[in-house]
Amino acid sequence: MTELYIEGDPIRDEKAPEGPIEQRWDKRRFSAKLVNPANRRKLSVIIVGTGLAGASAAATLGEAGYQVSSFCYQDSPRRAHSIAAQGGINAAKNYRNDGDSIYRLFYDTVKGGDFRSRESNVYRLAQVSVEIIDQCVAQGVPFAREYGGLLDNRSFGGVQVSRTFYARGQTGQQLLIGAYQALERQVAAGTVKMHTRHEMLELIVVDGRARGIIARDMVTGEIETHFADAVVLASGGYGNVFFLSTNAMGCNVTATWRAHRKGALFANPCFTQIHPTCIPVSGDYQSKLTLMSESLRNDGRIWVPKKAGDQRDPRQIPEDERDYYLERIYPSFGNLVPRDIASRAAKNVCDEGRGVGPGGLGVYLDFADAIKRMGRPAVEAKYGNLFDMYQRITGENPYEVPMRIYPAVHYTMGGLWVDYDLQSTIPGLFVTGEANFSDHGANRLGASALMQGLADGYFVLPNTINDYLASGPFEKLDENTPEAKEAAESVRARINKLLSIDGNRTVDSFHRELGHIMWEYCGMERTEEGLRKAIERIRELRDEFWQNVKVVGTNDELNQSLEKAGRVADFFELAELMCIDALHRRESCGGHFRAESQTEDGEALRHDDEFAYVAAWEFTGTGEQPVLHKENLEYEYVEMKQRSYK
Amino acid sequence: MNITLRVWRQKGRGDEGRMVTYKVEDVSQDMSFLEMLDVLNEKLTLAGEDPVAFDHDCREGICGACGVVINGVAHGPETTTTCQLHMRSFKDGDVIDVEPWRAKAFPVIKDLVVDRGAFDRIIQAGGYISAPTGTAPDAHANPIPKADADRAFDAATCIGCGACVAACPNASGMLFTAAKVTHLGMLPQGQPERAARVVKMVNQHDEEDFGGCTNIGECAAVCPKGIPLDTISQLNKDLLGALASGKL
């Protein structure tokens, strides 16, 4: 395997304080240098992305008085993909008095991440979670309430308490609109300048510091240079490398990949989350997959027929011929096991020929019992919009026929490596939300993505970025700065190249084929042999892409094929790194399941003696061997053991 | 099934624009409307023609990016977002007209893509509660009667797609504005700024060249999120109260 990568020096997070875990965040906030309010006006920050992590950071830094420039590729910041999160947001409020605490949320998250995340970061996340709910309520986020007027909660996978706050099945939307409104308030106040329909295509690094970005105005095609004293990437995850995923069509890795190419390490790229409850694929034309909230597993029961190849209408299959396999295998967590476990279990029953629906790639999610127990109106009130969405997409009525679900790519735990301050290995480049790697280890628990995005943006970054900005403002730059000129020219050259190939295949056809390779070999189950094959095929396809892609139109207009082509080109490079990362990690952990490393009953088998580290990769050139830097993970508080949800 | 599309093509703001006819063959009824347009675009690209530009992102009915007028109806025949409309709503041989939102406040950028920046500016004018990060009291400090919370929620589900404007004969953005006024106005946190908010938002709405509301109700009829028309009554009530109070 050494032909695929080189091992370099280990890396360490120098920013997390030592000492009792509950005091570390306080200590860091105290030791971080401050910027006095009058000086903040002289300091500028670029923020790429306006999802929960980006919009909340832009609003908060704007309120603090910094000059913020915010960028999004959509026509409005309100459309960022955080909006599609359905189920909820965790917080250790213990409003249910059911034994929850900051420590328990911390423990559940470290365990749920299969011991591949940092204790200090996760503890801070749990601490801050409490403030997030307060902040959002103050903004007018309409969380679900009980008749007494207080907030309601529900349970999510991998935990035994009710700590999830929700707004019907539209929690992400309501939280994002809250952050968006706070952001627009700052736009009106003049502290934030908003650039919609702008895509970041390059990072500007001067004297080793991140000092700006090259962005393309997606309406006019103009290549713009923007400078700042610090750059924040809040550009989301890279699940679209699989072509089919629950991500929005525009989600992409370009911002973080461009930063990676400029020196930012990329951590744990193979850690992807396959979500168990999505609507199955219906045909080749399919452009995306739709998630059905995990909250459905609170009341729905998952099953397949006991007999392989059973073609009967599900309603005709008697109770004793059904296998409620999650309840059978994991009696204490039942249908609420973590996502990685539920997904793999679904794959296993389908591999046994017991899957349902077209191609046998589906399992039932059945609400018949819930409707009997709670009555249809109660089910409607709780899940109505999800049921409607299912019916709209499939044409089937889930109140009468059990839904069919199948796992789909949903979230990426990997991302740019950051320290405790959320700063990458490039000074002045900060990374927040799904775009960084920091809090979820090898598997993210449900309702924790919203928590992390808002924690980073409202509370963490605004208390750490000051430590860096305190040494600014940095030297004034203009478009003639050689590094900026070079960056803009490389962007123009790449665009011209994409437009001039004029081959025979569309961008989508390449993307779809890349997605098939990734799903087949770097999806729910990975093997040494498969991953090697994938690397070979990705390289071949990437070469073909650069010789045979067809992008029509010009740069000087709204050109959606051109936008897509640039993103897919970066996905090709990322895909190779994901496979190398998956190949080098010869253990199973969380969402990363290596067939060669499993227990007797088919559960993920970790090898803590060899792999209890974060794999942070350094870019050395397209198709060249990346350099692996290991960050050792130490567990002082949570004992590392085999996860058990049985 | 086979479909004939008549699609609005317009190079850019300066271009006049025209309807162009395309045939799309072998359309599956399980395809979404946008997936059918993807198929058309793949075909156009291979033929070296410019694909049809349209806004879209999440394709699950929540981001509000997509939206075209289909056979004269904003988002088409199913009262949902365009991305959630499926071809099973059409039949073999259908001729389907596809046009952008048409409103002075939403200028066409290209083909089916329009500029809805006016909505963001209405929010900037007052569509928020001023709650700087870190200033919040405990979430349970202020219980909210469930009925108020539910009413706020119903209004808060607006996705800002702009179908209400496209459907309105006056091209009014009042349902969008009213949804936000109602969402924030129903909550105790929203009270301090309630009067100023409605006045500033309505002023901005008018400045953006949206038409006035004459209670026709086409907006609510096409709204994919079912924002109720009575939010506009709420807005008028709040506006009248604010103006009459003389405190502004």
JSON list of C-alpha atoms in Angstrom, two decimals, chain A residues 381-569:
[
{"chain": "A", "resi": 381, "resn": "ALA", "atom": "CA", "xyz": [-49.66, 15.79, 13.63]},
{"chain": "A", "resi": 382, "resn": "LYS", "atom": "CA", "xyz": [-46.23, 14.34, 14.33]},
{"chain": "A", "resi": 383, "resn": "TYR", "atom": "CA", "xyz": [-45.17, 13.14, 10.91]},
{"chain": "A", "resi": 384, "resn": "GLY", "atom": "CA", "xyz": [-47.74, 14.51, 8.45]},
{"chain": "A", "resi": 385, "resn": "ASN", "atom": "CA", "xyz": [-45.37, 16.47, 6.25]},
{"chain": "A", "resi": 386, "resn": "LEU", "atom": "CA", "xyz": [-43.02, 13.50, 5.94]},
{"chain": "A", "resi": 387, "resn": "PHE", "atom": "CA", "xyz": [-45.84, 11.20, 4.95]},
{"chain": "A", "resi": 388, "resn": "ASP", "atom": "CA", "xyz": [-47.01, 13.72, 2.36]},
{"chain": "A", "resi": 389, "resn": "MET", "atom": "CA", "xyz": [-43.53, 13.97, 0.93]},
{"chain": "A", "resi": 390, "resn": "TYR", "atom": "CA", "xyz": [-43.29, 10.19, 0.67]},
{"chain": "A", "resi": 391, "resn": "GLN", "atom": "CA", "xyz": [-46.61, 9.99, -1.09]},
{"chain": "A", "resi": 392, "resn": "ARG", "atom": "CA", "xyz": [-45.68, 12.79, -3.45]},
{"chain": "A", "resi": 393, "resn": "ILE", "atom": "CA", "xyz": [-42.48, 11.04, -4.53]},
{"chain": "A", "resi": 394, "resn": "THR", "atom": "CA", "xyz": [-43.61, 7.44, -4.67]},
{"chain": "A", "resi": 395, "resn": "GLY", "atom": "CA", "xyz": [-47.31, 7.76, -5.42]},
{"chain": "A", "resi": 396, "resn": "GLU", "atom": "CA", "xyz": [-48.07, 5.40, -2.48]},
{"chain": "A", "resi": 397, "resn": "ASN", "atom": "CA", "xyz": [-50.10, 6.23, 0.62]},
{"chain": "A", "resi": 398, "resn": "PRO", "atom": "CA", "xyz": [-47.99, 5.49, 3.73]},
{"chain": "A", "resi": 399, "resn": "TYR", "atom": "CA", "xyz": [-51.02, 5.59, 6.02]},
{"chain": "A", "resi": 400, "resn": "GLU", "atom": "CA", "xyz": [-52.20, 2.43, 4.26]},
{"chain": "A", "resi": 401, "resn": "VAL", "atom": "CA", "xyz": [-49.10, 0.72, 2.86]},
{"chain": "A", "resi": 402, "resn": "PRO", "atom": "CA", "xyz": [-45.81, 0.52, 4.76]},
{"chain": "A", "resi": 403, "resn": "MET", "atom": "CA", "xyz": [-43.16, 2.85, 3.40]},
{"chain": "A", "resi": 404, "resn": "ARG", "atom": "CA", "xyz": [-40.15, 1.41, 1.64]},
{"chain": "A", "resi": 405, "resn": "ILE", "atom": "CA", "xyz": [-36.81, 2.79, 2.66]},
{"chain": "A", "resi": 406, "resn": "TYR", "atom": "CA", "xyz": [-33.16, 2.14, 1.83]},
{"chain": "A", "resi": 407, "resn": "PRO", "atom": "CA", "xyz": [-29.88, 3.67, 2.99]},
{"chain": "A", "resi": 408, "resn": "ALA", "atom": "CA", "xyz": [-28.39, 6.61, 1.11]},
{"chain": "A", "resi": 409, "resn": "VAL", "atom": "CA", "xyz": [-25.35, 8.85, 1.46]},
{"chain": "A", "resi": 410, "resn": "HIS", "atom": "CA", "xyz": [-26.27, 11.69, 3.76]},
{"chain": "A", "resi": 411, "resn": "TYR", "atom": "CA", "xyz": [-23.43, 13.37, 5.62]},
{"chain": "A", "resi": 412, "resn": "THR", "atom": "CA", "xyz": [-19.68, 13.44, 5.66]},
{"chain": "A", "resi": 413, "resn": "MET", "atom": "CA", "xyz": [-17.91, 13.33, 9.01]},
{"chain": "A", "resi": 414, "resn": "GLY", "atom": "CA", "xyz": [-14.55, 13.94, 7.34]},
{"chain": "A", "resi": 415, "resn": "GLY", "atom": "CA", "xyz": [-13.47, 17.40, 6.28]},
{"chain": "A", "resi": 416, "resn": "LEU", "atom": "CA", "xyz": [-10.66, 19.88, 6.64]},
{"chain": "A", "resi": 417, "resn": "TRP", "atom": "CA", "xyz": [-8.53, 19.29, 9.71]},
{"chain": "A", "resi": 418, "resn": "VAL", "atom": "CA", "xyz": [-8.94, 21.98, 12.36]},
{"chain": "A", "resi": 419, "resn": "ASP", "atom": "CA", "xyz": [-7.55, 22.56, 15.83]},
{"chain": "A", "resi": 420, "resn": "TYR", "atom": "CA", "xyz": [-9.60, 23.39, 18.92]},
{"chain": "A", "resi": 421, "resn": "ASP", "atom": "CA", "xyz": [-9.92, 26.97, 17.61]},
{"chain": "A", "resi": 422, "resn": "LEU", "atom": "CA", "xyz": [-11.41, 25.60, 14.35]},
{"chain": "A", "resi": 423, "resn": "GLN", "atom": "CA", "xyz": [-8.35, 26.82, 12.52]},
{"chain": "A", "resi": 424, "resn": "SER", "atom": "CA", "xyz": [-6.95, 24.69, 9.71]},
{"chain": "A", "resi": 425, "resn": "THR", "atom": "CA", "xyz": [-3.28, 24.06, 9.04]},
{"chain": "A", "resi": 426, "resn": "ILE", "atom": "CA", "xyz": [-3.21, 27.30, 7.01]},
{"chain": "A", "resi": 427, "resn": "PRO", "atom": "CA", "xyz": [-3.07, 30.21, 9.49]},
{"chain": "A", "resi": 428, "resn": "GLY", "atom": "CA", "xyz": [-6.09, 32.45, 9.08]},
{"chain": "A", "resi": 429, "resn": "LEU", "atom": "CA", "xyz": [-8.20, 29.75, 7.45]},
{"chain": "A", "resi": 430, "resn": "PHE", "atom": "CA", "xyz": [-11.00, 28.60, 9.73]},
{"chain": "A", "resi": 431, "resn": "VAL", "atom": "CA", "xyz": [-13.45, 25.82, 8.95]},
{"chain": "A", "resi": 432, "resn": "THR", "atom": "CA", "xyz": [-16.86, 25.31, 10.56]},
{"chain": "A", "resi": 433, "resn": "GLY", "atom": "CA", "xyz": [-19.82, 22.95, 10.39]},
{"chain": "A", "resi": 434, "resn": "GLU", "atom": "CA", "xyz": [-19.86, 19.91, 8.13]},
{"chain": "A", "resi": 435, "resn": "ALA", "atom": "CA", "xyz": [-16.87, 21.28, 6.23]},
{"chain": "A", "resi": 436, "resn": "ASN", "atom": "CA", "xyz": [-14.55, 20.46, 9.15]},
{"chain": "A", "resi": 437, "resn": "PHE", "atom": "CA", "xyz": [-13.94, 17.04, 10.61]},
{"chain": "A", "resi": 438, "resn": "SER", "atom": "CA", "xyz": [-13.92, 17.72, 14.27]},
{"chain": "A", "resi": 439, "resn": "ASP", "atom": "CA", "xyz": [-16.80, 16.44, 16.35]},
{"chain": "A", "resi": 440, "resn": "HIS", "atom": "CA", "xyz": [-18.49, 13.35, 15.00]},
{"chain": "A", "resi": 441, "resn": "GLY", "atom": "CA", "xyz": [-15.68, 10.83, 14.69]},
{"chain": "A", "resi": 442, "resn": "ALA", "atom": "CA", "xyz": [-16.58, 7.92, 12.45]},
{"chain": "A", "resi": 443, "resn": "ASN", "atom": "CA", "xyz": [-20.34, 8.28, 12.78]},
{"chain": "A", "resi": 444, "resn": "ARG", "atom": "CA", "xyz": [-22.60, 11.22, 13.54]},
{"chain": "A", "resi": 445, "resn": "LEU", "atom": "CA", "xyz": [-25.61, 10.81, 15.78]},
{"chain": "A", "resi": 446, "resn": "GLY", "atom": "CA", "xyz": [-28.97, 12.09, 14.60]},
{"chain": "A", "resi": 447, "resn": "ALA", "atom": "CA", "xyz": [-29.79, 15.74, 15.39]},
{"chain": "A", "resi": 448, "resn": "SER", "atom": "CA", "xyz": [-26.13, 16.52, 16.02]},
{"chain": "A", "resi": 449, "resn": "ALA", "atom": "CA", "xyz": [-25.31, 18.20, 12.71]},
{"chain": "A", "resi": 450, "resn": "LEU", "atom": "CA", "xyz": [-27.55, 21.18, 13.43]},
{"chain": "A", "resi": 451, "resn": "MET", "atom": "CA", "xyz": [-26.10, 21.33, 16.92]},
{"chain": "A", "resi": 452, "resn": "GLN", "atom": "CA", "xyz": [-22.53, 21.40, 15.61]},
{"chain": "A", "resi": 453, "resn": "GLY", "atom": "CA", "xyz": [-23.20, 23.90, 12.83]},
{"chain": "A", "resi": 454, "resn": "LEU", "atom": "CA", "xyz": [-24.77, 26.39, 15.20]},
{"chain": "A", "resi": 455, "resn": "ALA", "atom": "CA", "xyz": [-22.29, 25.71, 18.00]},
{"chain": "A", "resi": 456, "resn": "ASP", "atom": "CA", "xyz": [-19.41, 26.50, 15.64]},
{"chain": "A", "resi": 457, "resn": "GLY", "atom": "CA", "xyz": [-21.03, 29.58, 14.16]},
{"chain": "A", "resi": 458, "resn": "TYR", "atom": "CA", "xyz": [-22.71, 31.25, 17.12]},
{"chain": "A", "resi": 459, "resn": "PHE", "atom": "CA", "xyz": [-20.44, 30.33, 19.98]},
{"chain": "A", "resi": 460, "resn": "VAL", "atom": "CA", "xyz": [-17.12, 28.69, 19.13]},
{"chain": "A", "resi": 461, "resn": "LEU", "atom": "CA", "xyz": [-15.65, 30.59, 16.19]},
{"chain": "A", "resi": 462, "resn": "PRO", "atom": "CA", "xyz": [-16.65, 34.05, 17.52]},
{"chain": "A", "resi": 463, "resn": "ASN", "atom": "CA", "xyz": [-14.63, 33.23, 20.66]},
{"chain": "A", "resi": 464, "resn": "THR", "atom": "CA", "xyz": [-11.54, 31.84, 18.93]},
{"chain": "A", "resi": 465, "resn": "ILE", "atom": "CA", "xyz": [-11.08, 33.80, 15.70]},
{"chain": "A", "resi": 466, "resn": "ASN", "atom": "CA", "xyz": [-10.28, 36.89, 17.80]},
{"chain": "A", "resi": 467, "resn": "ASP", "atom": "CA", "xyz": [-7.10, 35.20, 19.00]},
{"chain": "A", "resi": 468, "resn": "TYR", "atom": "CA", "xyz": [-5.90, 35.20, 15.39]},
{"chain": "A", "resi": 469, "resn": "LEU", "atom": "CA", "xyz": [-7.34, 38.54, 14.35]},
{"chain": "A", "resi": 470, "resn": "ALA", "atom": "CA", "xyz": [-5.72, 40.25, 17.34]},
{"chain": "A", "resi": 471, "resn": "SER", "atom": "CA", "xyz": [-2.45, 40.22, 15.41]},
{"chain": "A", "resi": 472, "resn": "GLY", "atom": "CA", "xyz": [-4.11, 41.96, 12.45]},
{"chain": "A", "resi": 473, "resn": "PRO", "atom": "CA", "xyz": [-4.96, 43.94, 10.42]},
{"chain": "A", "resi": 474, "resn": "PHE", "atom": "CA", "xyz": [-2.45, 42.41, 8.07]},
{"chain": "A", "resi": 475, "resn": "GLU", "atom": "CA", "xyz": [-0.65, 44.04, 5.20]},
{"chain": "A", "resi": 476, "resn": "LYS", "atom": "CA", "xyz": [-2.98, 45.62, 2.63]},
{"chain": "A", "resi": 477, "resn": "LEU", "atom": "CA", "xyz": [-3.18, 43.67, -0.61]},
{"chain": "A", "resi": 478, "resn": "ASP", "atom": "CA", "xyz": [-4.47, 44.44, -4.08]},
{"chain": "A", "resi": 479, "resn": "GLU", "atom": "CA", "xyz": [-5.13, 42.55, -7.27]},
{"chain": "A", "resi": 480, "resn": "ASN", "atom": "CA", "xyz": [-1.52, 42.94, -8.33]},
{"chain": "A", "resi": 481, "resn": "THR", "atom": "CA", "xyz": [-0.28, 40.90, -5.38]},
{"chain": "A", "resi": 482, "resn": "PRO", "atom": "CA", "xyz": [1.49, 38.04, -7.17]},
{"chain": "A", "resi": 483, "resn": "GLU", "atom": "CA", "xyz": [-0.30, 35.30, -5.19]},
{"chain": "A", "resi": 484, "resn": "ALA", "atom": "CA", "xyz": [-3.72, 36.83, -5.96]},
{"chain": "A", "resi": 485, "resn": "LYS", "atom": "CA", "xyz": [-2.88, 37.27, -9.62]},
{"chain": "A", "resi": 486, "resn": "GLU", "atom": "CA", "xyz": [-1.64, 33.74, -9.88]},
{"chain": "A", "resi": 487, "resn": "ALA", "atom": "CA", "xyz": [-4.80, 32.40, -8.17]},
{"chain": "A", "resi": 488, "resn": "ALA", "atom": "CA", "xyz": [-7.12, 34.35, -10.50]},
{"chain": "A", "resi": 489, "resn": "GLU", "atom": "CA", "xyz": [-5.17, 33.26, -13.55]},
{"chain": "A", "resi": 490, "resn": "SER", "atom": "CA", "xyz": [-5.30, 29.59, -12.55]},
{"chain": "A", "resi": 491, "resn": "VAL", "atom": "CA", "xyz": [-9.07, 29.87, -12.18]},
{"chain": "A", "resi": 492, "resn": "ARG", "atom": "CA", "xyz": [-9.41, 31.43, -15.62]},
{"chain": "A", "resi": 493, "resn": "ALA", "atom": "CA", "xyz": [-7.16, 28.81, -17.16]},
{"chain": "A", "resi": 494, "resn": "ARG", "atom": "CA", "xyz": [-9.19, 26.00, -15.66]},
{"chain": "A", "resi": 495, "resn": "ILE", "atom": "CA", "xyz": [-12.45, 27.46, -16.89]},
{"chain": "A", "resi": 496, "resn": "ASN", "atom": "CA", "xyz": [-11.03, 27.93, -20.38]},
{"chain": "A", "resi": 497, "resn": "LYS", "atom": "CA", "xyz": [-9.79, 24.36, -20.36]},
{"chain": "A", "resi": 498, "resn": "LEU", "atom": "CA", "xyz": [-13.22, 23.00, -19.38]},
{"chain": "A", "resi": 499, "resn": "LEU", "atom": "CA", "xyz": [-14.91, 25.03, -22.10]},
{"chain": "A", "resi": 500, "resn": "SER", "atom": "CA", "xyz": [-12.43, 24.08, -24.80]},
{"chain": "A", "resi": 501, "resn": "ILE", "atom": "CA", "xyz": [-12.39, 20.28, -24.47]},
{"chain": "A", "resi": 502, "resn": "ASP", "atom": "CA", "xyz": [-15.64, 19.94, -26.44]},
{"chain": "A", "resi": 503, "resn": "GLY", "atom": "CA", "xyz": [-15.80, 16.15, -26.06]},
{"chain": "A", "resi": 504, "resn": "ASN", "atom": "CA", "xyz": [-18.63, 13.65, -26.31]},
{"chain": "A", "resi": 505, "resn": "ARG", "atom": "CA", "xyz": [-19.87, 13.16, -22.77]},
{"chain": "A", "resi": 506, "resn": "THR", "atom": "CA", "xyz": [-21.87, 15.41, -20.49]},
{"chain": "A", "resi": 507, "resn": "VAL", "atom": "CA", "xyz": [-20.68, 16.40, -17.03]},
{"chain": "A", "resi": 508, "resn": "ASP", "atom": "CA", "xyz": [-23.57, 14.47, -15.49]},
{"chain": "A", "resi": 509, "resn": "SER", "atom": "CA", "xyz": [-22.65, 11.26, -17.25]},
{"chain": "A", "resi": 510, "resn": "PHE", "atom": "CA", "xyz": [-19.16, 11.43, -15.73]},
{"chain": "A", "resi": 511, "resn": "HIS", "atom": "CA", "xyz": [-20.53, 12.36, -12.35]},
{"chain": "A", "resi": 512, "resn": "ARG", "atom": "CA", "xyz": [-23.01, 9.49, -12.42]},
{"chain": "A", "resi": 513, "resn": "GLU", "atom": "CA", "xyz": [-20.30, 6.99, -13.30]},
{"chain": "A", "resi": 514, "resn": "LEU", "atom": "CA", "xyz": [-18.02, 8.32, -10.57]},
{"chain": "A", "resi": 515, "resn": "GLY", "atom": "CA", "xyz": [-20.92, 7.99, -8.14]},
{"chain": "A", "resi": 516, "resn": "HIS", "atom": "CA", "xyz": [-21.48, 4.36, -9.12]},
{"chain": "A", "resi": 517, "resn": "ILE", "atom": "CA", "xyz": [-17.82, 3.54, -8.48]},
{"chain": "A", "resi": 518, "resn": "MET", "atom": "CA", "xyz": [-17.88, 5.22, -5.09]},
{"chain": "A", "resi": 519, "resn": "TRP", "atom": "CA", "xyz": [-21.15, 3.62, -3.99]},
{"chain": "A", "resi": 520, "resn": "GLU", "atom": "CA", "xyz": [-20.03, 0.18, -5.12]},
{"chain": "A", "resi": 521, "resn": "TYR", "atom": "CA", "xyz": [-16.54, 0.22, -3.60]},
{"chain": "A", "resi": 522, "resn": "CYS", "atom": "CA", "xyz": [-16.44, 2.99, -1.04]},
{"chain": "A", "resi": 523, "resn": "GLY", "atom": "CA", "xyz": [-20.04, 2.83, 0.21]},
{"chain": "A", "resi": 524, "resn": "MET", "atom": "CA", "xyz": [-21.58, 0.74, 2.97]},
{"chain": "A", "resi": 525, "resn": "GLU", "atom": "CA", "xyz": [-18.97, -2.01, 2.80]},
{"chain": "A", "resi": 526, "resn": "ARG", "atom": "CA", "xyz": [-15.38, -1.64, 1.71]},
{"chain": "A", "resi": 527, "resn": "THR", "atom": "CA", "xyz": [-12.73, -4.21, 0.87]},
{"chain": "A", "resi": 528, "resn": "GLU", "atom": "CA", "xyz": [-9.04, -4.07, 0.04]},
{"chain": "A", "resi": 529, "resn": "GLU", "atom": "CA", "xyz": [-9.66, -5.46, -3.42]},
{"chain": "A", "resi": 530, "resn": "GLY", "atom": "CA", "xyz": [-12.63, -3.22, -4.18]},
{"chain": "A", "resi": 531, "resn": "LEU", "atom": "CA", "xyz": [-10.90, -0.05, -3.09]},
{"chain": "A", "resi": 532, "resn": "ARG", "atom": "CA", "xyz": [-7.86, -0.78, -5.24]},
{"chain": "A", "resi": 533, "resn": "LYS", "atom": "CA", "xyz": [-10.12, -1.34, -8.19]},
{"chain": "A", "resi": 534, "resn": "ALA", "atom": "CA", "xyz": [-11.94, 1.90, -7.42]},
{"chain": "A", "resi": 535, "resn": "ILE", "atom": "CA", "xyz": [-8.71, 3.93, -7.36]},
{"chain": "A", "resi": 536, "resn": "GLU", "atom": "CA", "xyz": [-7.74, 2.56, -10.72]},
{"chain": "A", "resi": 537, "resn": "ARG", "atom": "CA", "xyz": [-11.13, 3.28, -12.25]},
{"chain": "A", "resi": 538, "resn": "ILE", "atom": "CA", "xyz": [-11.33, 6.78, -10.77]},
{"chain": "A", "resi": 539, "resn": "ARG", "atom": "CA", "xyz": [-7.98, 7.65, -12.31]},
{"chain": "A", "resi": 540, "resn": "GLU", "atom": "CA", "xyz": [-9.02, 6.35, -15.71]},
{"chain": "A", "resi": 541, "resn": "LEU", "atom": "CA", "xyz": [-12.32, 8.17, -15.58]},
{"chain": "A", "resi": 542, "resn": "ARG", "atom": "CA", "xyz": [-10.65, 11.38, -14.44]},
{"chain": "A", "resi": 543, "resn": "ASP", "atom": "CA", "xyz": [-8.29, 11.23, -17.41]},
{"chain": "A", "resi": 544, "resn": "GLU", "atom": "CA", "xyz": [-11.23, 10.67, -19.72]},
{"chain": "A", "resi": 545, "resn": "PHE", "atom": "CA", "xyz": [-13.09, 13.58, -18.15]},
{"chain": "A", "resi": 546, "resn": "TRP", "atom": "CA", "xyz": [-10.29, 16.00, -18.96]},
{"chain": "A", "resi": 547, "resn": "GLN", "atom": "CA", "xyz": [-10.26, 14.80, -22.57]},
{"chain": "A", "resi": 548, "resn": "ASN", "atom": "CA", "xyz": [-13.85, 14.09, -23.35]},
{"chain": "A", "resi": 549, "resn": "VAL", "atom": "CA", "xyz": [-16.19, 16.27, -21.32]},
{"chain": "A", "resi": 550, "resn": "LYS", "atom": "CA", "xyz": [-18.56, 18.55, -23.15]},
{"chain": "A", "resi": 551, "resn": "VAL", "atom": "CA", "xyz": [-19.43, 21.92, -21.65]},
{"chain": "A", "resi": 552, "resn": "VAL", "atom": "CA", "xyz": [-21.39, 24.21, -23.92]},
{"chain": "A", "resi": 553, "resn": "GLY", "atom": "CA", "xyz": [-21.75, 27.98, -23.69]},
{"chain": "A", "resi": 554, "resn": "THR", "atom": "CA", "xyz": [-19.25, 30.55, -22.50]},
{"chain": "A", "resi": 555, "resn": "ASN", "atom": "CA", "xyz": [-17.88, 31.86, -19.22]},
{"chain": "A", "resi": 556, "resn": "ASP", "atom": "CA", "xyz": [-19.55, 35.26, -19.60]},
{"chain": "A", "resi": 557, "resn": "GLU", "atom": "CA", "xyz": [-23.06, 34.16, -18.73]},
{"chain": "A", "resi": 558, "resn": "LEU", "atom": "CA", "xyz": [-25.06, 32.07, -16.31]},
{"chain": "A", "resi": 559, "resn": "ASN", "atom": "CA", "xyz": [-23.65, 28.67, -17.27]},
{"chain": "A", "resi": 560, "resn": "GLN", "atom": "CA", "xyz": [-24.85, 25.82, -15.07]},
{"chain": "A", "resi": 561, "resn": "SER", "atom": "CA", "xyz": [-22.92, 23.14, -16.97]},
{"chain": "A", "resi": 562, "resn": "LEU", "atom": "CA", "xyz": [-19.70, 25.02, -16.39]},
{"chain": "A", "resi": 563, "resn": "GLU", "atom": "CA", "xyz": [-20.44, 25.34, -12.68]},
{"chain": "A", "resi": 564, "resn": "LYS", "atom": "CA", "xyz": [-21.08, 21.62, -12.45]},
{"chain": "A", "resi": 565, "resn": "ALA", "atom": "CA", "xyz": [-17.99, 20.72, -14.47]},
{"chain": "A", "resi": 566, "resn": "GLY", "atom": "CA", "xyz": [-15.69, 22.52, -12.04]},
{"chain": "A", "resi": 567, "resn": "ARG", "atom": "CA", "xyz": [-17.29, 20.79, -9.08]},
{"chain": "A", "resi": 568, "resn": "VAL", "atom": "CA", "xyz": [-17.12, 17.33, -10.64]},
{"chain": "A", "resi": 569, "resn": "ALA", "atom": "CA", "xyz": [-13.46, 17.87, -11.52]}
]
